[in-house]
Each structure stands twice: as C-alpha cells, then as structure tokens.
CSV table of C-alpha atoms and ligand atoms in Angstrom, one decimal:
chain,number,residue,atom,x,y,z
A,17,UNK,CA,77.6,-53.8,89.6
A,18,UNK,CA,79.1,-55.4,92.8
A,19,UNK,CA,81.5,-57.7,93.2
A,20,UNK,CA,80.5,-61.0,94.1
A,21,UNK,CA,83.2,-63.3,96.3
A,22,UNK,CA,82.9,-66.9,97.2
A,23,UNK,CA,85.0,-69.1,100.2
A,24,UNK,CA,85.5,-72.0,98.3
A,25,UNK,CA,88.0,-75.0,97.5
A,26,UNK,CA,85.8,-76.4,94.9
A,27,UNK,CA,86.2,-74.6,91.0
A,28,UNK,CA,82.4,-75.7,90.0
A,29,UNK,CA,81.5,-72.9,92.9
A,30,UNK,CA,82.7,-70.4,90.7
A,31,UNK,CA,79.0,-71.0,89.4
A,32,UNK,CA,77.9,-69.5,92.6
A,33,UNK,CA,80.1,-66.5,92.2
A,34,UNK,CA,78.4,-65.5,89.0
A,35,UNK,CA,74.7,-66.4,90.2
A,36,UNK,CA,75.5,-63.7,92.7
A,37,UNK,CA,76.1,-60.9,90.2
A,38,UNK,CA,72.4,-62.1,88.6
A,39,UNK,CA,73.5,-65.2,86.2
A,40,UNK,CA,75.9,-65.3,83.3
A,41,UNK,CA,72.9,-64.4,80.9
A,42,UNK,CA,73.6,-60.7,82.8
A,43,UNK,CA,77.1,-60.7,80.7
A,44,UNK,CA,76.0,-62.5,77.5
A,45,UNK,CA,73.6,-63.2,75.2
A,46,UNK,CA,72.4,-66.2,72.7
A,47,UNK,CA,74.3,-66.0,69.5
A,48,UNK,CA,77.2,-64.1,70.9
A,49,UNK,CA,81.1,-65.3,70.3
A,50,UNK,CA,82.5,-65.5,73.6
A,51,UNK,CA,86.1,-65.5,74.5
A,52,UNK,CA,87.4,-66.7,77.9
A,53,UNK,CA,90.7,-66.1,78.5
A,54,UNK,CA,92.5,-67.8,81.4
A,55,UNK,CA,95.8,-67.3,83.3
A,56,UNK,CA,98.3,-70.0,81.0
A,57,UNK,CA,101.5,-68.1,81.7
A,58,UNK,CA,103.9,-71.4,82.1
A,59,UNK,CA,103.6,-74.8,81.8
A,60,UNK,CA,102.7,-76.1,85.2
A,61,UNK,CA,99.8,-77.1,86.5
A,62,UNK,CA,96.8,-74.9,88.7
A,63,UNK,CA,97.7,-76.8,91.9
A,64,UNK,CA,100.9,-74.1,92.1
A,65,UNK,CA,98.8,-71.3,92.0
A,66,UNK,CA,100.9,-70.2,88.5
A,67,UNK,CA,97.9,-71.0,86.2
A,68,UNK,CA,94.1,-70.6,86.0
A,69,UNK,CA,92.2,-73.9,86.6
A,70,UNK,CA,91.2,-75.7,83.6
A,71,UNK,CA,87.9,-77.0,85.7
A,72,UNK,CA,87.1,-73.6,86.5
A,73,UNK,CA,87.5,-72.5,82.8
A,74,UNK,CA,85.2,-75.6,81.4
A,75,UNK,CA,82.5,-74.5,83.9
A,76,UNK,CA,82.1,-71.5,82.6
A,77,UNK,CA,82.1,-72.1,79.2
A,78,UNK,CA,78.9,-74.4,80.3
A,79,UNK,CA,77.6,-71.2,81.7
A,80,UNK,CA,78.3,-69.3,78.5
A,81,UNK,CA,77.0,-71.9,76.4
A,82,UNK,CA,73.9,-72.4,78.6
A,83,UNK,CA,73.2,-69.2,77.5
A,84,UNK,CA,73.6,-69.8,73.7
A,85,UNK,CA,76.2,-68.1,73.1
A,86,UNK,CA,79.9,-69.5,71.7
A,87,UNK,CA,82.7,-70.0,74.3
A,88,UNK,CA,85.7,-70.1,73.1
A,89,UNK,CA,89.3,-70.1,75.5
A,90,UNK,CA,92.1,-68.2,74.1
A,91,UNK,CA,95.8,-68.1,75.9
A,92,UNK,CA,99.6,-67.1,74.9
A,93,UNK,CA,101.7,-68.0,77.3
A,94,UNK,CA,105.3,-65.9,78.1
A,95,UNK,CA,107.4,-65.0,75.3
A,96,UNK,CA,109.6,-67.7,75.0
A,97,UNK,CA,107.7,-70.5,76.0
A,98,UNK,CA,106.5,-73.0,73.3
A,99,UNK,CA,102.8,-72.4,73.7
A,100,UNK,CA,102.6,-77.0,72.8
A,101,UNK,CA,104.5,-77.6,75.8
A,102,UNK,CA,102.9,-74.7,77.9
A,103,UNK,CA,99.1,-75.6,77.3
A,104,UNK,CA,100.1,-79.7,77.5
A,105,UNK,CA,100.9,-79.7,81.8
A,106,UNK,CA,98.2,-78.0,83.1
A,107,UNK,CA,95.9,-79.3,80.7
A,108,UNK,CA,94.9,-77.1,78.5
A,109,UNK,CA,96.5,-78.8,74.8
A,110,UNK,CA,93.5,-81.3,75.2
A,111,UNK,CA,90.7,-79.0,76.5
A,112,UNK,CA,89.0,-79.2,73.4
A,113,UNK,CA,88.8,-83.2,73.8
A,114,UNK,CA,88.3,-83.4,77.4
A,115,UNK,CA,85.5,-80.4,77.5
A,116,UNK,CA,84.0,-80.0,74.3
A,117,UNK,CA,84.8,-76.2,74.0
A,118,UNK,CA,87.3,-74.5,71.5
A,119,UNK,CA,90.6,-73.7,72.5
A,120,UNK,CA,92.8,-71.3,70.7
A,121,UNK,CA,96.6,-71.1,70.7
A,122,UNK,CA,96.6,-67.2,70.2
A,123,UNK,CA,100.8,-67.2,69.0
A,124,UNK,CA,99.3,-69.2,66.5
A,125,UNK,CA,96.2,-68.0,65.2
A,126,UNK,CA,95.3,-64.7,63.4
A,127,UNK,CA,96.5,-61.3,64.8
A,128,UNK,CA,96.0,-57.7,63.9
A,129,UNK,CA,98.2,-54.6,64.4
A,130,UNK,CA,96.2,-52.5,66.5
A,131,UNK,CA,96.4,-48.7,67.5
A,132,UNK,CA,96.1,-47.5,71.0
A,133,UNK,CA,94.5,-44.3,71.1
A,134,UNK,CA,94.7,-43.2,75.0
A,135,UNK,CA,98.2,-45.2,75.3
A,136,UNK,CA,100.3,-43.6,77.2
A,137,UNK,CA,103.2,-46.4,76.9
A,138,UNK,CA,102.1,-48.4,73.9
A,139,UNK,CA,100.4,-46.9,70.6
A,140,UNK,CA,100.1,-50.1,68.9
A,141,UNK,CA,100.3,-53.8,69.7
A,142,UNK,CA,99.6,-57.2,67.6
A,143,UNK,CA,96.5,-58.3,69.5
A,144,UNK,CA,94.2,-61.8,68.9
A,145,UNK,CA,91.6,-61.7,65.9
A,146,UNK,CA,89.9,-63.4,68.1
A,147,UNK,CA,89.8,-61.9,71.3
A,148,UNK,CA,89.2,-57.9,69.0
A,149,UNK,CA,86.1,-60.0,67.1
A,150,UNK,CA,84.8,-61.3,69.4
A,151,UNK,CA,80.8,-60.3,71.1
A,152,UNK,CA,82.0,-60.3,74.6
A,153,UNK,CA,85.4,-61.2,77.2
A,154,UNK,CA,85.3,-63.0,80.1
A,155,UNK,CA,89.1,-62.8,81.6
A,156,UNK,CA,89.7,-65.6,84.2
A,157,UNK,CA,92.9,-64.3,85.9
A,158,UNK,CA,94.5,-66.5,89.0
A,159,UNK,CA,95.5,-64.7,92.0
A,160,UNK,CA,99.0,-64.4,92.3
A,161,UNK,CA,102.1,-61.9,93.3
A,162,UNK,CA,104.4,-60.6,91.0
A,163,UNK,CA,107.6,-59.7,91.4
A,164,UNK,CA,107.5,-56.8,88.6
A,165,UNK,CA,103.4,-55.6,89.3
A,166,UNK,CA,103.3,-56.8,92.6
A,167,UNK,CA,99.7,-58.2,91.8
A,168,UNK,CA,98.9,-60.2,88.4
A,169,UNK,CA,95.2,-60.3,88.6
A,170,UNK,CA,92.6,-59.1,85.2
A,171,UNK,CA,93.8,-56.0,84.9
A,172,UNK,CA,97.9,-57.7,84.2
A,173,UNK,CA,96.1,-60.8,82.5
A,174,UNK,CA,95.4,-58.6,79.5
A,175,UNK,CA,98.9,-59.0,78.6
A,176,UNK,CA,98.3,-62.5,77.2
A,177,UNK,CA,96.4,-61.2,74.7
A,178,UNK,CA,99.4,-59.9,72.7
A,179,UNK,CA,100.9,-62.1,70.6
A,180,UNK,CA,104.4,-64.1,71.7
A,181,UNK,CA,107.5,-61.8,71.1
A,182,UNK,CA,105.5,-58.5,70.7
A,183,UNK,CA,104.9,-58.5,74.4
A,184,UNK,CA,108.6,-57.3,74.3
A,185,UNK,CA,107.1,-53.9,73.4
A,186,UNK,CA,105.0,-53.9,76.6
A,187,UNK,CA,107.8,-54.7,78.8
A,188,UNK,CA,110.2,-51.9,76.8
A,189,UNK,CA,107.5,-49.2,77.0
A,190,UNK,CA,106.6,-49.4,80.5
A,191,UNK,CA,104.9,-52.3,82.1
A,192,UNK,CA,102.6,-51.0,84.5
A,193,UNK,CA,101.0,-48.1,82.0
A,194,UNK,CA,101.4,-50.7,78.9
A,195,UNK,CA,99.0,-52.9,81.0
A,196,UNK,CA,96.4,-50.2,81.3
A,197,UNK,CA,96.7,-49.2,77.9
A,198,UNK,CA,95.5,-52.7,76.5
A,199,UNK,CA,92.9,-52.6,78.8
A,200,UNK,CA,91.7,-49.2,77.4
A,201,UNK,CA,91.4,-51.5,73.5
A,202,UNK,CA,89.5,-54.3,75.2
A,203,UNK,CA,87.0,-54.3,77.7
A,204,UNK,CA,86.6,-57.1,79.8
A,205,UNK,CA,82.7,-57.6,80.2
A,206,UNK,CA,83.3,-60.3,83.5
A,207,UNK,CA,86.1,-60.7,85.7
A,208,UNK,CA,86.4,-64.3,87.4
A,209,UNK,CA,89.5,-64.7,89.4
A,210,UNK,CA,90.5,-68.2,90.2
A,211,UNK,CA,91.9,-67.3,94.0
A,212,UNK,CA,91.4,-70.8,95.2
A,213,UNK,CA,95.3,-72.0,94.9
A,214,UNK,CA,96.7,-68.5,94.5
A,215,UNK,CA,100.9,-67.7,94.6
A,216,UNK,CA,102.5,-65.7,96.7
A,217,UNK,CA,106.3,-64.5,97.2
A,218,UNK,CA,108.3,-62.0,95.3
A,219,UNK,CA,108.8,-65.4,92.7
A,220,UNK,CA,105.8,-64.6,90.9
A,221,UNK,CA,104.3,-64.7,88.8
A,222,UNK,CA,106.2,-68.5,87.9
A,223,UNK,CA,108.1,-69.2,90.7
A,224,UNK,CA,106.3,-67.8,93.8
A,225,UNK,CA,104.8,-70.6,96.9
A,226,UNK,CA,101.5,-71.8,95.9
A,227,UNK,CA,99.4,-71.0,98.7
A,228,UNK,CA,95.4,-72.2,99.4
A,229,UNK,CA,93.4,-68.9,99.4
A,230,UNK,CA,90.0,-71.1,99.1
A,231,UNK,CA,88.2,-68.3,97.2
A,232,UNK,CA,86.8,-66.9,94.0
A,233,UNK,CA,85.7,-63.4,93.2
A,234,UNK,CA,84.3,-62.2,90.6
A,235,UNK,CA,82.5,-58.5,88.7
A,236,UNK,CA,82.3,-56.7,86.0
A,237,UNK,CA,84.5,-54.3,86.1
A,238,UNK,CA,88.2,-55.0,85.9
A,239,UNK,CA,89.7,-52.4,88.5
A,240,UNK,CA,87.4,-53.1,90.9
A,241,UNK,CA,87.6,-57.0,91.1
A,242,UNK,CA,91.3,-56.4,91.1
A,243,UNK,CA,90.6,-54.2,93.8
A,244,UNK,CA,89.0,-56.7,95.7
A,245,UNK,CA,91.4,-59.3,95.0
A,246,UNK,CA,94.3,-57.1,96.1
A,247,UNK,CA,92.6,-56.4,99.6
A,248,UNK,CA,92.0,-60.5,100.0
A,249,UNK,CA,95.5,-61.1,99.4
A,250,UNK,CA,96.4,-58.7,102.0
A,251,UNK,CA,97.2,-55.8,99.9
A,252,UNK,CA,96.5,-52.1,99.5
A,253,UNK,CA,95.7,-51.5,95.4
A,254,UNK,CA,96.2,-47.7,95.7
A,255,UNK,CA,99.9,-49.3,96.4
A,256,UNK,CA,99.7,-51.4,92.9
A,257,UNK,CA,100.8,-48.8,90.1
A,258,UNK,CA,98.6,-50.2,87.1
A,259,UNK,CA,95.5,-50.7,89.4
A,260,UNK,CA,95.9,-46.7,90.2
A,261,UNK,CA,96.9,-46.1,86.9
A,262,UNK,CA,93.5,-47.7,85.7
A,263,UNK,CA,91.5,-46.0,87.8
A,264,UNK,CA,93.0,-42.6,86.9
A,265,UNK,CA,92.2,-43.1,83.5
A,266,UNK,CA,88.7,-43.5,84.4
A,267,UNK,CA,88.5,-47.6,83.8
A,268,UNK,CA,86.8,-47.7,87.2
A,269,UNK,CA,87.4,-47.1,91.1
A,270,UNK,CA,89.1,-48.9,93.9
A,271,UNK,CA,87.1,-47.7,96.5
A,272,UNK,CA,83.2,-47.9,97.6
A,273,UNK,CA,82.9,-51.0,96.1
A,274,UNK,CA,79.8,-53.1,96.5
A,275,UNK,CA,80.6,-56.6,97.8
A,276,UNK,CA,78.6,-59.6,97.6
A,277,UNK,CA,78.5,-63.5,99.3
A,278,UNK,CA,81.2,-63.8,101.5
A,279,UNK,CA,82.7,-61.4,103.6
A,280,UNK,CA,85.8,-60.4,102.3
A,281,UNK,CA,87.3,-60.6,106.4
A,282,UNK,CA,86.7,-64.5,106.3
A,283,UNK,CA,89.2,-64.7,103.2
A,284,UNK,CA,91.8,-62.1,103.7
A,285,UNK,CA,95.1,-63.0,104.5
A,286,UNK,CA,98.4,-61.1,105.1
A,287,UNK,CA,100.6,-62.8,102.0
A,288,UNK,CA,103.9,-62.1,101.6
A,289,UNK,CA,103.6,-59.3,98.1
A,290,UNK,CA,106.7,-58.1,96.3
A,291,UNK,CA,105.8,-54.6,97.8
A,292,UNK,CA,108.5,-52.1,96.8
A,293,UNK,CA,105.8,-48.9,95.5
A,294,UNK,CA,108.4,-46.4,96.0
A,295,UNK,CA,110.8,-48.2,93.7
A,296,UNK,CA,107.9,-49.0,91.0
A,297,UNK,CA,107.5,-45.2,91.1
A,298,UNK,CA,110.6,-44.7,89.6
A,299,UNK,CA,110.2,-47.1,87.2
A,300,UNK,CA,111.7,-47.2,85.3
A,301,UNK,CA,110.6,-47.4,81.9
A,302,UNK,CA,113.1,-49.3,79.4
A,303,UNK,CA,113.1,-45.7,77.4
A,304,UNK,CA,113.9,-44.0,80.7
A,305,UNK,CA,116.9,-46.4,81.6
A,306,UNK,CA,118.0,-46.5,78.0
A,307,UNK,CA,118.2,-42.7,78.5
A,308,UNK,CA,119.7,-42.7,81.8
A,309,UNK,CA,122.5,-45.4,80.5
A,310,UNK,CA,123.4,-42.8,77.7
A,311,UNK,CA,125.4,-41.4,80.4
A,312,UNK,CA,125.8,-43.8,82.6
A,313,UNK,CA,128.1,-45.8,80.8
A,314,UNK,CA,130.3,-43.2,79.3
A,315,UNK,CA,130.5,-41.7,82.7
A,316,UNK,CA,131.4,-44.7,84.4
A,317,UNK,CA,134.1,-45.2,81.5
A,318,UNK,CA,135.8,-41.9,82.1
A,319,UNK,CA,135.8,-42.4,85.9
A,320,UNK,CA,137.1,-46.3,85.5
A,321,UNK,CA,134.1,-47.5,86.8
A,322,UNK,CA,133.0,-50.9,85.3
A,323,UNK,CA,129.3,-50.9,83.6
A,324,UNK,CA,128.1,-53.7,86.3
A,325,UNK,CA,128.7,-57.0,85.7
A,326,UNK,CA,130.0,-58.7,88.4
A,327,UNK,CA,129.5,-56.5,91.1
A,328,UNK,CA,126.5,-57.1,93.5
A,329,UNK,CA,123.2,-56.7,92.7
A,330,UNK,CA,122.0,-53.6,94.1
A,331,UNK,CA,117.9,-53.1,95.3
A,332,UNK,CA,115.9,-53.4,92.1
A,333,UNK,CA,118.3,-55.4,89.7
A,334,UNK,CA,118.6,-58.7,88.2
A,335,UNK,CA,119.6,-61.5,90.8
A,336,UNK,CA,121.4,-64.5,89.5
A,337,UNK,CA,121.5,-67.6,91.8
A,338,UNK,CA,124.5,-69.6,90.2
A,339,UNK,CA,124.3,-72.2,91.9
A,340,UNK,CA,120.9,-72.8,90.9
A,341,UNK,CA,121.3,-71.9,86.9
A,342,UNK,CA,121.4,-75.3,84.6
A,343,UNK,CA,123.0,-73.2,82.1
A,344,UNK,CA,119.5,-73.7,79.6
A,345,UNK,CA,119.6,-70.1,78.4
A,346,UNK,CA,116.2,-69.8,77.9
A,347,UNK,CA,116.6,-66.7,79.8
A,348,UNK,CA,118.6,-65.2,77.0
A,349,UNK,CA,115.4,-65.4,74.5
A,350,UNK,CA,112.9,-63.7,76.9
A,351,UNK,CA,115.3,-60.5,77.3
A,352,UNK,CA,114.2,-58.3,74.9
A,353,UNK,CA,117.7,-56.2,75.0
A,354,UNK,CA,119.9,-58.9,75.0
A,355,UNK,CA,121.2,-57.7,78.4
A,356,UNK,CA,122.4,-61.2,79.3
A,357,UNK,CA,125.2,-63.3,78.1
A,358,UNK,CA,126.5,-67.0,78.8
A,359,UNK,CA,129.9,-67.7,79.0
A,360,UNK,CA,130.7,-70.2,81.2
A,361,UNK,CA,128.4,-68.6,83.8
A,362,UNK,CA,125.3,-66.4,82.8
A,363,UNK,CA,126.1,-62.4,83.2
A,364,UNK,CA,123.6,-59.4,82.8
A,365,UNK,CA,125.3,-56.4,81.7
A,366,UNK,CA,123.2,-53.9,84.0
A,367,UNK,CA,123.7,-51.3,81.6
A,368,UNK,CA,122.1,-52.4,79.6
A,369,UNK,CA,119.3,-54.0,81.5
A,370,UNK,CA,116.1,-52.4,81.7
A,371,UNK,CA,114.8,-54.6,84.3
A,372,UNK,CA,111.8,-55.6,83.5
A,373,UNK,CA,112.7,-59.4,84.7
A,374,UNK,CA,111.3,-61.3,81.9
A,375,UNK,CA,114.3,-63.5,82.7
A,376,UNK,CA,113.1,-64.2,86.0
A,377,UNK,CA,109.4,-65.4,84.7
A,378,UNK,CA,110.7,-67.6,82.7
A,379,UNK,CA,113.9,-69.4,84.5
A,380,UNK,CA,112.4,-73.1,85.1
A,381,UNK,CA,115.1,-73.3,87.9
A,382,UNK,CA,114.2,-70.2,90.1
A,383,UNK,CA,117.6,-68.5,89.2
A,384,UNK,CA,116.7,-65.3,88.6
A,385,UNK,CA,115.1,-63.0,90.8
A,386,UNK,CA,114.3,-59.4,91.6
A,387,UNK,CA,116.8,-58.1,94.6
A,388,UNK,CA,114.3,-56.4,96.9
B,1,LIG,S1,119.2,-68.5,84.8
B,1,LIG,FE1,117.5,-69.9,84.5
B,1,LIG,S2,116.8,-69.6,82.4
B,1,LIG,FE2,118.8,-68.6,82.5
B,1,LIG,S3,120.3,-70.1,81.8
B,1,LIG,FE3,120.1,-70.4,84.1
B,1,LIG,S4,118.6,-71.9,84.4
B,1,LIG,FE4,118.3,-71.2,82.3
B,2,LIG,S1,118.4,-59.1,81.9
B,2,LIG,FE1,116.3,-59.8,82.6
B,2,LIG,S2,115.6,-58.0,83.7
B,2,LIG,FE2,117.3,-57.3,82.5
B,2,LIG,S3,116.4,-56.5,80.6
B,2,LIG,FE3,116.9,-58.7,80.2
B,2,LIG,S4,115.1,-59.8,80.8
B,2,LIG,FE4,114.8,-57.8,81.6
C-alpha cells in the first residue's frame, strides 16, 4: 500500500491522510480492540515537537471507533520519568475526560515477559498486555531527530511499548537492532506520523528546536512511512541504522515507494539531523564497550592513564554543560550502568559508559548532550 502525505497545520487533517490510503475501515474492523499508541516520551507539550498531538490522537480514535471497533491510547514515557507528571503537560492524564476514549498508563498496567524469536539484540522484553492482546496497532509517532537514532519516527516509537526500567535492556543490547527486534513481535497495522510541529537538532529526542514541518504522513508499513518521513526531514534512511536494519530483515523497503496527496518536494526541508552514520556503525553496543573496557581500563592503569573523567569529551561521548546542570540528578536514574556520579559537580566515568545517552533524554535542563 502507498503512503499517503498531507501539507497541513491542522491535526483534524490527519483524517485526510488516512482517507487517502482508502478509509480507516482498510486497517480495522467492527468489534476489534484497537490500540493507538502516540509519541509521550516527556512531559511537554506537542507545540515543541517532543510529543505526538493529543488532537491528532482523539481524531483518530473517532475514526477507529467510526468503524466499531475499540480505541484505546497506550504510552510509557522514558525511564525515569513519572508517567503522572509526564501524561499531565501535554495533556494526555485527562484524555479519557476531555475525549471520551481510554487511556492507558502502560508502566502501570499489566505486562508480559515476551520472547523474541528473530532478535538479534534482545531475546525477551516485558511488553504491554495490551498493546500484545490487542486486534490491531495504530502507532502515531511525531517527527523528530535524535541524537542516538538520528530519526525517532514508528519504527523507534516501538520502544514505548516496553515497560519503564526494562527499556534499560534495549539501550544495553544495542539500540538500533533492539528497535527492530520489537518491531519483529508487533506489527504496526497503520503508521500516522504527526510531522506538523516536528524537532530538529542533535537535542532530540527532548531537547531538540521545535520546528513547523506543516505535514502528516501516513501507511501501512512501518519502514516505509519512516522512509518517507526521513526523506521530508531532509534525510537519507539508508543513512538511519535501524531503518536499514528493518529493511534487511525483510520488515519492508525504503525505496520504490508509492506516494500519495502531496508531493513530498512541497514539504521537504534540509533540517539540521544528528548525522554521524559512520560513528553509529561502530556502535557500539553496551556488550561491545563493556568488552572493550575489559581492557581498557586495566590498560590505561598500567600506562598511568586516567579512566576519563575529567578530561574532554572526545566525538561520540557524554557532554556535560556545568553551567547548565541544577544538580537534580535525575540523570543518575536513567543510566542504566551507573556511569555517572554527583559530587559537587556531576561526572561520567567514560569507562564505564556505554553511551547510549539516556542521560541526555532525560536532563530537563539541556545539560547533557552527545559531542558530535
Ligand atoms: S545533568 Fe541534567 S539531569 Fe543530570 S543532574 Fe544536571 S540538570 Fe539534572
Ligand atoms: S552516562 Fe549517560 S550515556 Fe553514559 S551510559 Fe549512562 S546514561 Fe548512557
């Protein structure tokens, strides 16, 4: 099936978008349980491109419902966040008041252990009851850069579907192939990316520039919307490891892609992308580092070397703006090796790190960063 895309500032056009690819009843069907999973990664609201917009979401669980089937949103936000204080900002902790359709806290509903049979980083993960249970999932990614993936569109969006500290495993296996490998246990039967205030900047995907891309594209299948969505953000996906990941394992193609609606000239743009492919190829699993630091550190102990810490932050490490930290450590709960430390200022032990910077997604100051 093609992929539809729409030049738009308005979410109810994301209507449109679907009507293109034949209606919603194309994707679902009366009776079915339908989740919708948006982009809720922090808690700030759609208008800086961090978070999918909750208009968009309500309109298509009208759609959904229209068709008689169950809509039903489902979100975890980044491990640590408090998923409350996440969901209130952007509006989600009242969506079931304000819209009149479910909304599920996933860190706080049932989960499942879950085997992944073709993973090639991950072979299990502790997934949503709800999202495994469900008839058919409709993933509602926004378009954004980040500073890890270089893109966070449907295929990364998947991630939210693992419950709040066990995303840890994703990051320590391998985030690019970990990505791919949860979409390999759930299918995503419509892909709607919310590209009308997108993000761009190596900050993403919490901290980038929110930036008015005026568009919404939409398809069934994941790699190919993501595709799409890479090109309009001025992009090359054979550039975006898990996108050419996906496609190798046969989730779908990047190129000959029907396109639908608008053409996809009148919304590209040149945005400034966290590009750095040749460093991603290295990448740098947190197995492969932990490997590599079996040596490094005795080696750097016999030549007097120190294991990091204060010196400069070389091209791919963990950048710490001082004079920007508050000192609120929250950083220190979303490193999942306890490479950082406070002690009158914060310090990563790079020797430890295993840079996969889910510090940098979750400093509410901007503090951390990737050093491209
Ligand atoms: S770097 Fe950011 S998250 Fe970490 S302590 Fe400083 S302000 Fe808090
Ligand atoms: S310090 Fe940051 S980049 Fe390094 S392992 Fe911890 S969370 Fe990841």
């Amino acid at each position: 099936m093609p992929v539809s895309i729409v030049k738009t500032n308005k979410a109810a056009d994301v209507r449109r978008a679907v009507e293109l690819l034949g209606g919603m009843s194309r994707f679902v069907s009366s009776g079915e349980k339908v989740v919708i999973k948006p982009n809720v990664c922090c808690g700030k609201e759609s208008s800086t491109g961090a978070v999918t917009d909750p208009e968009m979401v309500a309109e298509v669980c009208r759609m959904v419902a229209e068709c008689g089937a169950t809509p039903v949103v489902a979100e975890s936000p980044i491990y640590p966040f408090k998923p409350e204080r996440v969901f209130s900002r952007p509006g989600y902790a009242d969506f079931t008041e304000k819209y009149g359709f479910e909304f599920i806290d996933i860190d706080n509903a049932p989960f499942r252990e879950i085997q992944v049979p073709r993973g090639k980083a991950i072979a299990h993960s502790f997934v949503s009851t709800d999202v495994l249970q469900c008839d058919k999932f409709i993933n509602m990614p926004v378009m954004k850069t980040h500073l890890q993936t270089v893109v966070s569109l449907g295929l990364k969006n998947m991630k939210g579907i693992v419950v709040g500290k066990q995303k840890h495993i994703v990051h320590l296996q391998g985030l690019d192939e970990g990505i791919v490998d949860l979409n390999t246990v759930v299918k995503s039967h419509l892909v709607i990316v919310d590209g009308i205030i997108g993000m761009e900047g190596t900050g993403g995907p919490t901290n980038g520039r929110a930036v008015e891309m005026d568009v919404i594209v939409a398809g069934d299948n994941v790699v190919e919307v993501d595709s799409v969505a890479t090109r309009i953000m001025g992009g090359d996906p054979s550039e975006v490891d898990h996108i050419r990941g996906a496609e190798r394992r046969g989730l779908g193609s990047m190129d000959g892609i029907q396109m639908l609606g608008d053409d996809l000239a009148s919304v590209a743009a040149s945005r400034d992308l966290p590009r750095s492919p040749k460093m991603n190829q290295f990448l740098i699993t947190g197995i492969s580092l932990r490997l590599w630091n079996l040596v490094r550190v005795p080696w750097a102990k016999i030549t007097g070397g120190e294991p990091v810490r204060k010196k400069a932050a070389q091209p791919g490490e963990l950048l710490i703006d001082h004079g920007l930290c508050d000192g609120c450590r929250l950083c220190l709960k979303a490193c999942p090796v306890d490479a950082l430390s406070y002690d009158d200022l914060l310090g990563c032990d790079s020797a430890e790190c295993i840079r996969c910077f889910c510090c940098a997604e979750v400093c509410p100051q901007g503090a951390l960063a990737k050093k491209f």
